[in-house]
Amino acid sequence: MPWSRRRVLGLVAAAAGCRPSEMPPSAPTSLLGELAPQFSRRGLDGRVVDLAALRDRVVVVEFFARYCEPCWKHLPKVRRWAARQRDVAVIGIGADEFAGDTQAMVRALGVDFPVVHDSGLVLTARFRVDKIPSTLVLDRGGRVRWRSFPGDGVGAMDRAVLAVRRARD
């Protein structure tokens, strides 16, 4: 039987003493278990980013801003992680005052997943994001299943995505 990436990760996690399908602790949010706020916005690349169109896929929503020092370290890690996740949709939401600031950061870091500028912080408010960087993981039905704590790394996000994937498998 061939070794799948999922099976190898499961064996590695088991050897490390943790269960790979276990959801890491989520930061408190009233959206947990609720449908994520829907939006359809033109991304920085000109294409429309429509959250409803991503149903039936696990979705990671990443909030960041150019003025946020931790975002400069976190976003490249998310970019590298996203490049390995063919079945996960990653959406960036730039919480900068000006779209040019979000665009400059995206260019500087080589971010290649869809990014929208959150003019007026409307999406930031709808998603009840009060700290950035902030990551939310949505299940295939569009429900918020996990939100990062400040300082959570890509590892916690990866465990949350794995737990959401396994919830259906």
Tab-separated table of N, CA and C in Angstrom:
chain	number	residue	atom	x	y	z
A	1	MET	N	0.846	-1.183	0.000
A	1	MET	CA	0.000	0.000	0.000
A	1	MET	C	0.891	1.247	0.000
A	2	PRO	N	0.670	2.216	-0.905
A	2	PRO	CA	1.521	3.399	-0.965
A	2	PRO	C	1.311	4.291	0.266
A	3	TRP	N	2.364	4.997	0.619
A	3	TRP	CA	2.318	5.884	1.767
A	3	TRP	C	1.801	7.249	1.328
A	4	SER	N	0.682	7.678	1.861
A	4	SER	CA	0.149	9.003	1.545
A	4	SER	C	0.745	10.024	2.513
A	5	ARG	N	0.710	11.268	2.117
A	5	ARG	CA	1.191	12.363	2.972
A	5	ARG	C	0.430	12.364	4.285
A	6	ARG	N	-0.861	12.154	4.229
A	6	ARG	CA	-1.696	12.159	5.426
A	6	ARG	C	-1.291	11.029	6.384
A	7	ARG	N	-1.014	9.844	5.809
A	7	ARG	CA	-0.640	8.712	6.644
A	7	ARG	C	0.717	8.943	7.305
A	8	VAL	N	1.654	9.503	6.555
A	8	VAL	CA	2.972	9.793	7.109
A	8	VAL	C	2.854	10.825	8.222
A	9	LEU	N	2.064	11.891	8.001
A	9	LEU	CA	1.884	12.906	9.040
A	9	LEU	C	1.248	12.304	10.279
A	10	GLY	N	0.303	11.415	10.082
A	10	GLY	CA	-0.343	10.755	11.209
A	10	GLY	C	0.628	9.922	12.012
A	11	LEU	N	1.506	9.192	11.325
A	11	LEU	CA	2.499	8.374	12.024
A	11	LEU	C	3.517	9.235	12.758
A	12	VAL	N	3.928	10.333	12.143
A	12	VAL	CA	4.874	11.236	12.788
A	12	VAL	C	4.241	11.849	14.034
A	13	ALA	N	2.986	12.288	13.910
A	13	ALA	CA	2.297	12.887	15.053
A	13	ALA	C	2.097	11.868	16.164
A	14	ALA	N	1.749	10.641	15.801
A	14	ALA	CA	1.561	9.591	16.810
A	14	ALA	C	2.875	9.310	17.530
A	15	ALA	N	3.971	9.295	16.796
A	15	ALA	CA	5.277	9.053	17.405
A	15	ALA	C	5.656	10.195	18.344
A	16	ALA	N	5.195	11.398	18.034
A	16	ALA	CA	5.483	12.558	18.875
A	16	ALA	C	4.546	12.632	20.074
A	17	GLY	N	3.577	11.734	20.144
A	17	GLY	CA	2.688	11.687	21.291
A	17	GLY	C	1.446	12.538	21.174
A	18	CYS	N	1.090	12.976	19.972
A	18	CYS	CA	-0.138	13.746	19.821
A	18	CYS	C	-1.008	13.122	18.751
A	19	ARG	N	-2.277	13.409	18.854
A	19	ARG	CA	-3.208	12.875	17.871
A	19	ARG	C	-3.379	13.894	16.751
A	20	PRO	N	-3.089	13.513	15.491
A	20	PRO	CA	-3.100	14.479	14.396
A	20	PRO	C	-4.487	15.028	14.080
A	21	SER	N	-5.534	14.324	14.434
A	21	SER	CA	-6.866	14.807	14.089
A	21	SER	C	-7.445	15.699	15.179
A	22	GLU	N	-6.669	15.941	16.230
A	22	GLU	CA	-7.153	16.755	17.335
A	22	GLU	C	-7.051	18.233	16.982
A	23	MET	N	-8.159	18.952	17.178
A	23	MET	CA	-8.193	20.384	16.896
A	23	MET	C	-7.386	21.124	17.963
A	24	PRO	N	-6.467	21.988	17.566
A	24	PRO	CA	-5.746	22.784	18.571
A	24	PRO	C	-6.717	23.770	19.228
A	25	PRO	N	-6.375	24.294	20.388
A	25	PRO	CA	-7.266	25.267	21.035
A	25	PRO	C	-7.518	26.461	20.130
A	26	SER	N	-8.748	26.908	20.134
A	26	SER	CA	-9.153	28.047	19.314
A	26	SER	C	-9.274	29.289	20.179
A	27	ALA	N	-8.870	30.418	19.624
A	27	ALA	CA	-9.099	31.688	20.309
A	27	ALA	C	-10.600	31.937	20.359
A	28	PRO	N	-11.078	32.540	21.418
A	28	PRO	CA	-12.522	32.778	21.529
A	28	PRO	C	-13.035	33.694	20.415
A	29	THR	N	-14.150	33.326	19.863
A	29	THR	CA	-14.865	34.159	18.903
A	29	THR	C	-16.308	33.696	18.870
A	30	SER	N	-17.217	34.629	18.756
A	30	SER	CA	-18.634	34.257	18.672
A	30	SER	C	-18.958	33.607	17.334
A	31	LEU	N	-18.023	33.616	16.399
A	31	LEU	CA	-18.244	32.985	15.091
A	31	LEU	C	-17.965	31.489	15.100
A	32	LEU	N	-17.316	30.985	16.140
A	32	LEU	CA	-16.958	29.571	16.184
A	32	LEU	C	-18.203	28.695	16.023
A	33	GLY	N	-18.183	27.841	14.998
A	33	GLY	CA	-19.316	26.969	14.697
A	33	GLY	C	-20.378	27.619	13.828
A	34	GLU	N	-20.242	28.903	13.570
A	34	GLU	CA	-21.216	29.647	12.758
A	34	GLU	C	-20.725	29.765	11.317
A	35	LEU	N	-21.663	30.038	10.418
A	35	LEU	CA	-21.272	30.313	9.033
A	35	LEU	C	-20.427	31.570	8.984
A	36	ALA	N	-19.361	31.509	8.231
A	36	ALA	CA	-18.500	32.676	8.071
A	36	ALA	C	-19.250	33.758	7.309
A	37	PRO	N	-18.966	35.015	7.618
A	37	PRO	CA	-19.585	36.104	6.851
A	37	PRO	C	-19.225	35.975	5.368
A	38	GLN	N	-20.209	36.044	4.531
A	38	GLN	CA	-19.982	35.904	3.090
A	38	GLN	C	-19.526	37.229	2.499
A	39	PHE	N	-18.674	37.135	1.500
A	39	PHE	CA	-18.247	38.330	0.785
A	39	PHE	C	-17.817	37.954	-0.613
A	40	SER	N	-17.886	38.923	-1.477
A	40	SER	CA	-17.390	38.809	-2.839
A	40	SER	C	-16.717	40.139	-3.150
A	41	ARG	N	-15.400	40.101	-3.324
A	41	ARG	CA	-14.625	41.319	-3.548
A	41	ARG	C	-13.612	41.088	-4.651
A	42	ARG	N	-13.250	42.145	-5.316
A	42	ARG	CA	-12.191	42.073	-6.316
A	42	ARG	C	-10.855	42.029	-5.580
A	43	GLY	N	-10.042	41.046	-5.926
A	43	GLY	CA	-8.731	40.895	-5.316
A	43	GLY	C	-7.726	41.869	-5.905
A	44	LEU	N	-6.565	41.906	-5.306
A	44	LEU	CA	-5.516	42.804	-5.792
A	44	LEU	C	-5.086	42.466	-7.208
A	45	ASP	N	-5.271	41.201	-7.615
A	45	ASP	CA	-4.902	40.789	-8.974
A	45	ASP	C	-6.016	41.043	-9.986
A	46	GLY	N	-7.139	41.614	-9.526
A	46	GLY	CA	-8.253	41.937	-10.417
A	46	GLY	C	-9.325	40.868	-10.487
A	47	ARG	N	-9.020	39.664	-10.002
A	47	ARG	CA	-10.018	38.587	-10.014
A	47	ARG	C	-10.933	38.680	-8.805
A	48	VAL	N	-12.148	38.223	-8.974
A	48	VAL	CA	-13.127	38.258	-7.881
A	48	VAL	C	-12.854	37.116	-6.909
A	49	VAL	N	-12.842	37.441	-5.636
A	49	VAL	CA	-12.711	36.457	-4.563
A	49	VAL	C	-14.085	36.344	-3.930
A	50	ASP	N	-14.710	35.183	-4.106
A	50	ASP	CA	-16.071	34.951	-3.627
A	50	ASP	C	-16.051	33.778	-2.654
A	51	LEU	N	-16.287	34.063	-1.379
A	51	LEU	CA	-16.203	33.013	-0.369
A	51	LEU	C	-17.235	31.913	-0.614
A	52	ALA	N	-18.426	32.262	-1.063
A	52	ALA	CA	-19.468	31.259	-1.316
A	52	ALA	C	-19.039	30.266	-2.395
A	53	ALA	N	-18.236	30.696	-3.336
A	53	ALA	CA	-17.776	29.817	-4.416
A	53	ALA	C	-16.783	28.770	-3.924
A	54	LEU	N	-16.304	28.928	-2.703
A	54	LEU	CA	-15.312	27.999	-2.155
A	54	LEU	C	-15.930	26.935	-1.255
A	55	ARG	N	-17.267	26.864	-1.234
A	55	ARG	CA	-17.920	25.807	-0.465
A	55	ARG	C	-17.419	24.461	-0.977
A	56	ASP	N	-17.414	23.472	-0.148
A	56	ASP	CA	-16.891	22.134	-0.425
A	56	ASP	C	-15.366	22.095	-0.381
A	57	ARG	N	-14.739	23.182	0.054
A	57	ARG	CA	-13.283	23.200	0.258
A	57	ARG	C	-13.001	23.735	1.657
A	58	VAL	N	-11.931	23.267	2.247
A	58	VAL	CA	-11.451	23.869	3.482
A	58	VAL	C	-10.838	25.213	3.090
A	59	VAL	N	-11.136	26.249	3.881
A	59	VAL	CA	-10.671	27.598	3.561
A	59	VAL	C	-9.905	28.167	4.762
A	60	VAL	N	-8.768	28.776	4.480
A	60	VAL	CA	-8.013	29.514	5.481
A	60	VAL	C	-8.121	30.987	5.118
A	61	VAL	N	-8.559	31.793	6.079
A	61	VAL	CA	-8.670	33.237	5.877
A	61	VAL	C	-7.620	33.891	6.766
A	62	GLU	N	-6.709	34.609	6.139
A	62	GLU	CA	-5.561	35.192	6.834
A	62	GLU	C	-5.642	36.718	6.815
A	63	PHE	N	-5.788	37.337	7.990
A	63	PHE	CA	-5.821	38.793	8.119
A	63	PHE	C	-4.425	39.298	8.457
A	64	PHE	N	-4.001	40.367	7.778
A	64	PHE	CA	-2.666	40.927	7.990
A	64	PHE	C	-2.676	42.392	7.605
A	65	ALA	N	-1.585	43.095	7.919
A	65	ALA	CA	-1.433	44.499	7.531
A	65	ALA	C	0.050	44.829	7.423
A	66	ARG	N	0.339	45.791	6.590
A	66	ARG	CA	1.733	46.188	6.360
A	66	ARG	C	2.387	46.736	7.621
A	67	TYR	N	1.642	47.452	8.449
A	67	TYR	CA	2.202	48.047	9.655
A	67	TYR	C	2.464	47.025	10.767
A	68	CYS	N	1.993	45.803	10.600
A	68	CYS	CA	2.076	44.751	11.617
A	68	CYS	C	3.401	43.995	11.484
A	69	GLU	N	4.320	44.213	12.429
A	69	GLU	CA	5.624	43.546	12.355
A	69	GLU	C	5.519	42.021	12.369
A	70	PRO	N	4.710	41.422	13.263
A	70	PRO	CA	4.597	39.964	13.240
A	70	PRO	C	4.046	39.422	11.911
A	71	CYS	N	3.256	40.218	11.213
A	71	CYS	CA	2.700	39.785	9.924
A	71	CYS	C	3.808	39.558	8.895
A	72	TRP	N	4.873	40.363	8.957
A	72	TRP	CA	5.984	40.226	8.017
A	72	TRP	C	6.704	38.899	8.190
A	73	LYS	N	6.645	38.347	9.381
A	73	LYS	CA	7.268	37.040	9.627
A	73	LYS	C	6.295	35.900	9.360
A	74	HIS	N	5.025	36.122	9.687
A	74	HIS	CA	4.022	35.068	9.585
A	74	HIS	C	3.579	34.818	8.138
A	75	LEU	N	3.351	35.872	7.373
A	75	LEU	CA	2.812	35.735	6.022
A	75	LEU	C	3.683	34.890	5.089
A	76	PRO	N	5.009	35.008	5.106
A	76	PRO	CA	5.816	34.125	4.243
A	76	PRO	C	5.650	32.648	4.618
A	77	LYS	N	5.458	32.368	5.894
A	77	LYS	CA	5.243	30.983	6.327
A	77	LYS	C	3.907	30.474	5.807
A	78	VAL	N	2.894	31.318	5.856
A	78	VAL	CA	1.580	30.942	5.314
A	78	VAL	C	1.692	30.715	3.812
A	79	ARG	N	2.432	31.577	3.127
A	79	ARG	CA	2.626	31.432	1.673
A	79	ARG	C	3.265	30.088	1.348
A	80	ARG	N	4.329	29.733	2.062
A	80	ARG	CA	4.996	28.439	1.809
A	80	ARG	C	4.065	27.274	2.143
A	81	TRP	N	3.313	27.392	3.227
A	81	TRP	CA	2.366	26.341	3.610
A	81	TRP	C	1.289	26.193	2.534
A	82	ALA	N	0.741	27.299	2.085
A	82	ALA	CA	-0.331	27.287	1.080
A	82	ALA	C	0.128	26.644	-0.225
A	83	ALA	N	1.377	26.830	-0.576
A	83	ALA	CA	1.907	26.268	-1.827
A	83	ALA	C	1.875	24.745	-1.819
A	84	ARG	N	1.864	24.146	-0.632
A	84	ARG	CA	1.832	22.680	-0.518
A	84	ARG	C	0.426	22.129	-0.326
A	85	GLN	N	-0.569	22.985	-0.260
A	85	GLN	CA	-1.934	22.557	0.052
A	85	GLN	C	-2.844	22.738	-1.159
A	86	ARG	N	-2.872	21.779	-2.018
A	86	ARG	CA	-3.673	21.898	-3.247
A	86	ARG	C	-5.180	21.882	-2.975
A	87	ASP	N	-5.596	21.249	-1.887
A	87	ASP	CA	-7.025	21.116	-1.629
A	87	ASP	C	-7.561	22.168	-0.663
A	88	VAL	N	-6.737	23.105	-0.227
A	88	VAL	CA	-7.152	24.146	0.705
A	88	VAL	C	-7.109	25.493	-0.018
A	89	ALA	N	-8.170	26.265	0.120
A	89	ALA	CA	-8.189	27.615	-0.438
A	89	ALA	C	-7.700	28.584	0.633
A	90	VAL	N	-6.727	29.394	0.298
A	90	VAL	CA	-6.202	30.396	1.221
A	90	VAL	C	-6.534	31.764	0.657
A	91	ILE	N	-7.108	32.606	1.509
A	91	ILE	CA	-7.475	33.968	1.127
A	91	ILE	C	-6.819	34.919	2.105
A	92	GLY	N	-6.134	35.910	1.595
A	92	GLY	CA	-5.553	36.947	2.438
A	92	GLY	C	-6.449	38.167	2.445
A	93	ILE	N	-6.542	38.805	3.602
A	93	ILE	CA	-7.312	40.038	3.729
A	93	ILE	C	-6.403	41.084	4.343
A	94	GLY	N	-6.073	42.092	3.538
A	94	GLY	CA	-5.187	43.168	3.978
A	94	GLY	C	-5.964	44.243	4.705
A	95	ALA	N	-5.641	44.425	5.983
A	95	ALA	CA	-6.353	45.382	6.833
A	95	ALA	C	-5.615	46.716	6.906
A	96	ASP	N	-5.097	47.150	5.789
A	96	ASP	CA	-4.397	48.429	5.718
A	96	ASP	C	-5.367	49.534	5.343
A	97	GLU	N	-5.000	50.762	5.682
A	97	GLU	CA	-5.845	51.896	5.314
A	97	GLU	C	-5.884	52.076	3.791
A	98	PHE	N	-4.752	51.854	3.152
A	98	PHE	CA	-4.659	52.060	1.714
A	98	PHE	C	-4.340	50.754	0.994
A	99	ALA	N	-4.992	50.521	-0.126
A	99	ALA	CA	-4.760	49.309	-0.910
A	99	ALA	C	-3.301	49.219	-1.355
A	100	GLY	N	-2.674	50.349	-1.607
A	100	GLY	CA	-1.269	50.357	-2.025
A	100	GLY	C	-0.347	49.751	-0.983
A	101	ASP	N	-0.679	49.933	0.290
A	101	ASP	CA	0.137	49.330	1.356
A	101	ASP	C	0.015	47.812	1.336
A	102	THR	N	-1.215	47.331	1.169
A	102	THR	CA	-1.420	45.879	1.083
A	102	THR	C	-0.708	45.336	-0.146
A	103	GLN	N	-0.848	46.014	-1.273
A	103	GLN	CA	-0.203	45.588	-2.519
A	103	GLN	C	1.315	45.541	-2.365
A	104	ALA	N	1.892	46.551	-1.735
A	104	ALA	CA	3.348	46.592	-1.552
A	104	ALA	C	3.829	45.422	-0.703
A	105	MET	N	3.102	45.090	0.346
A	105	MET	CA	3.492	43.977	1.204
A	105	MET	C	3.382	42.649	0.467
A	106	VAL	N	2.281	42.477	-0.261
A	106	VAL	CA	2.067	41.242	-1.030
A	106	VAL	C	3.183	41.052	-2.043
A	107	ARG	N	3.549	42.122	-2.741
A	107	ARG	CA	4.641	42.053	-3.717
A	107	ARG	C	5.976	41.736	-3.050
A	108	ALA	N	6.261	42.434	-1.965
A	108	ALA	CA	7.543	42.259	-1.279
A	108	ALA	C	7.717	40.831	-0.760
A	109	LEU	N	6.630	40.207	-0.338
A	109	LEU	CA	6.710	38.864	0.239
A	109	LEU	C	6.405	37.755	-0.769
A	110	GLY	N	6.056	38.123	-1.999
A	110	GLY	CA	5.778	37.118	-3.026
A	110	GLY	C	4.531	36.302	-2.758
A	111	VAL	N	3.553	36.909	-2.101
A	111	VAL	CA	2.305	36.201	-1.801
A	111	VAL	C	1.577	35.920	-3.105
A	112	ASP	N	1.217	34.649	-3.316
A	112	ASP	CA	0.568	34.292	-4.578
A	112	ASP	C	-0.837	33.723	-4.402
A	113	PHE	N	-1.355	33.689	-3.197
A	113	PHE	CA	-2.762	33.324	-3.041
A	113	PHE	C	-3.602	34.601	-3.137
A	114	PRO	N	-4.905	34.474	-3.391
A	114	PRO	CA	-5.746	35.665	-3.560
A	114	PRO	C	-5.758	36.545	-2.307
A	115	VAL	N	-5.641	37.848	-2.532
A	115	VAL	CA	-5.654	38.820	-1.438
A	115	VAL	C	-6.618	39.943	-1.798
A	116	VAL	N	-7.450	40.317	-0.838
A	116	VAL	CA	-8.326	41.473	-1.016
A	116	VAL	C	-7.928	42.544	-0.015
A	117	HIS	N	-8.084	43.780	-0.419
A	117	HIS	CA	-7.860	44.904	0.497
A	117	HIS	C	-9.173	45.169	1.210
A	118	ASP	N	-9.122	45.277	2.524
A	118	ASP	CA	-10.324	45.477	3.329
A	118	ASP	C	-10.567	46.965	3.557
A	119	SER	N	-11.082	47.609	2.536
A	119	SER	CA	-11.371	49.035	2.604
A	119	SER	C	-12.352	49.328	3.737
A	120	GLY	N	-11.947	50.215	4.624
A	120	GLY	CA	-12.812	50.582	5.741
A	120	GLY	C	-12.900	49.520	6.823
A	121	LEU	N	-12.105	48.476	6.734
A	121	LEU	CA	-12.083	47.372	7.704
A	121	LEU	C	-13.444	46.707	7.887
A	122	VAL	N	-14.213	46.676	6.816
A	122	VAL	CA	-15.537	46.066	6.862
A	122	VAL	C	-15.441	44.566	7.129
A	123	LEU	N	-14.580	43.860	6.397
A	123	LEU	CA	-14.445	42.413	6.592
A	123	LEU	C	-13.818	42.097	7.953
A	124	THR	N	-12.868	42.911	8.357
A	124	THR	CA	-12.238	42.721	9.664
A	124	THR	C	-13.303	42.772	10.756
A	125	ALA	N	-14.233	43.703	10.647
A	125	ALA	CA	-15.315	43.802	11.627
A	125	ALA	C	-16.285	42.629	11.507
A	126	ARG	N	-16.660	42.253	10.287
A	126	ARG	CA	-17.600	41.140	10.105
A	126	ARG	C	-17.037	39.829	10.653
A	127	PHE	N	-15.726	39.629	10.499
A	127	PHE	CA	-15.085	38.419	11.004
A	127	PHE	C	-14.666	38.571	12.475
A	128	ARG	N	-14.956	39.734	13.043
A	128	ARG	CA	-14.683	40.022	14.457
A	128	ARG	C	-13.213	39.844	14.816
A	129	VAL	N	-12.368	40.298	13.916
A	129	VAL	CA	-10.919	40.216	14.119
A	129	VAL	C	-10.478	41.459	14.890
A	130	ASP	N	-9.836	41.228	16.029
A	130	ASP	CA	-9.377	42.352	16.844
A	130	ASP	C	-7.862	42.399	16.987
A	131	LYS	N	-7.178	41.366	16.507
A	131	LYS	CA	-5.718	41.324	16.538
A	131	LYS	C	-5.227	40.705	15.233
A	132	ILE	N	-4.084	41.220	14.743
A	132	ILE	CA	-3.505	40.628	13.557
A	132	ILE	C	-2.034	40.337	13.826
A	133	PRO	N	-1.445	39.367	13.170
A	133	PRO	CA	-2.118	38.505	12.205
A	133	PRO	C	-3.171	37.644	12.899
A	134	SER	N	-4.169	37.293	12.155
A	134	SER	CA	-5.233	36.430	12.655
A	134	SER	C	-5.630	35.469	11.548
A	135	THR	N	-5.796	34.207	11.924
A	135	THR	CA	-6.113	33.164	10.964
A	135	THR	C	-7.402	32.479	11.376
A	136	LEU	N	-8.281	32.256	10.410
A	136	LEU	CA	-9.493	31.476	10.644
A	136	LEU	C	-9.505	30.302	9.682
A	137	VAL	N	-9.967	29.147	10.168
A	137	VAL	CA	-10.107	27.964	9.332
A	137	VAL	C	-11.590	27.658	9.226
A	138	LEU	N	-12.055	27.541	7.985
A	138	LEU	CA	-13.461	27.239	7.706
A	138	LEU	C	-13.570	25.823	7.178
A	139	ASP	N	-14.634	25.135	7.572
A	139	ASP	CA	-14.841	23.780	7.061
A	139	ASP	C	-15.474	23.833	5.672
A	140	ARG	N	-15.729	22.681	5.114
A	140	ARG	CA	-16.273	22.592	3.746
A	140	ARG	C	-17.675	23.181	3.619
A	141	GLY	N	-18.350	23.334	4.727
A	141	GLY	CA	-19.685	23.941	4.717
A	141	GLY	C	-19.658	25.436	4.960
A	142	GLY	N	-18.456	26.007	5.132
A	142	GLY	CA	-18.337	27.445	5.328
A	142	GLY	C	-18.433	27.893	6.782
A	143	ARG	N	-18.361	26.954	7.719
A	143	ARG	CA	-18.434	27.292	9.147
A	143	ARG	C	-17.031	27.535	9.712
A	144	VAL	N	-16.945	28.509	10.606
A	144	VAL	CA	-15.683	28.810	11.274
A	144	VAL	C	-15.432	27.705	12.299
A	145	ARG	N	-14.307	27.016	12.159
A	145	ARG	CA	-13.967	25.912	13.059
A	145	ARG	C	-12.784	26.211	13.962
A	146	TRP	N	-11.973	27.229	13.592
A	146	TRP	CA	-10.804	27.541	14.408
A	146	TRP	C	-10.358	28.962	14.132
A	147	ARG	N	-9.864	29.604	15.201
A	147	ARG	CA	-9.270	30.941	15.084
A	147	ARG	C	-7.970	30.947	15.877
A	148	SER	N	-6.952	31.526	15.295
A	148	SER	CA	-5.635	31.533	15.937
A	148	SER	C	-5.605	32.461	17.143
A	149	PHE	N	-4.754	32.077	18.103
A	149	PHE	CA	-4.381	32.972	19.190
A	149	PHE	C	-3.224	33.811	18.691
A	150	PRO	N	-2.999	34.999	19.268
A	150	PRO	CA	-1.796	35.747	18.898
A	150	PRO	C	-0.565	34.878	19.149
A	151	GLY	N	0.314	34.827	18.182
A	151	GLY	CA	1.528	34.039	18.319
A	151	GLY	C	1.416	32.606	17.843
A	152	ASP	N	0.193	32.137	17.553
A	152	ASP	CA	0.059	30.799	16.982
A	152	ASP	C	0.791	30.777	15.652
A	153	GLY	N	1.508	29.750	15.424
A	153	GLY	CA	2.241	29.634	14.168
A	153	GLY	C	1.483	28.821	13.142
A	154	VAL	N	2.172	28.545	12.063
A	154	VAL	CA	1.602	27.766	10.974
A	154	VAL	C	1.320	26.332	11.424
A	155	GLY	N	2.080	25.829	12.399
A	155	GLY	CA	1.850	24.476	12.898
A	155	GLY	C	0.458	24.301	13.478
A	156	ALA	N	0.006	25.271	14.267
A	156	ALA	CA	-1.352	25.208	14.840
A	156	ALA	C	-2.393	25.274	13.732
A	157	MET	N	-2.167	26.147	12.756
A	157	MET	CA	-3.089	26.250	11.625
A	157	MET	C	-3.138	24.929	10.861
A	158	ASP	N	-1.982	24.318	10.652
A	158	ASP	CA	-1.912	23.055	9.936
A	158	ASP	C	-2.689	21.968	10.689
A	159	ARG	N	-2.549	21.917	12.022
A	159	ARG	CA	-3.299	20.937	12.817
A	159	ARG	C	-4.799	21.191	12.728
A	160	ALA	N	-5.203	22.468	12.719
A	160	ALA	CA	-6.627	22.798	12.598
A	160	ALA	C	-7.165	22.354	11.247
A	161	VAL	N	-6.425	22.600	10.187
A	161	VAL	CA	-6.849	22.178	8.846
A	161	VAL	C	-6.951	20.656	8.782
A	162	LEU	N	-5.970	19.973	9.344
A	162	LEU	CA	-5.996	18.512	9.344
A	162	LEU	C	-7.216	17.985	10.104
A	163	ALA	N	-7.532	18.592	11.237
A	163	ALA	CA	-8.698	18.173	12.017
A	163	ALA	C	-9.985	18.412	11.232
A	164	VAL	N	-10.079	19.525	10.531
A	164	VAL	CA	-11.269	19.812	9.719
A	164	VAL	C	-11.372	18.818	8.573
A	165	ARG	N	-10.259	18.513	7.936
A	165	ARG	CA	-10.257	17.509	6.857
A	165	ARG	C	-10.753	16.158	7.376
A	166	ARG	N	-10.239	15.733	8.515
A	166	ARG	CA	-10.578	14.418	9.067
A	166	ARG	C	-12.014	14.356	9.571
A	167	ALA	N	-12.580	15.472	9.925
A	167	ALA	CA	-13.960	15.480	10.422
A	167	ALA	C	-14.918	14.931	9.376
A	168	ARG	N	-14.555	15.029	8.123
A	168	ARG	CA	-15.420	14.551	7.043
A	168	ARG	C	-14.983	13.191	6.532
A	169	ASP	N	-13.676	12.896	6.631
A	169	ASP	CA	-13.139	11.646	6.084
A	169	ASP	C	-13.625	10.430	6.841
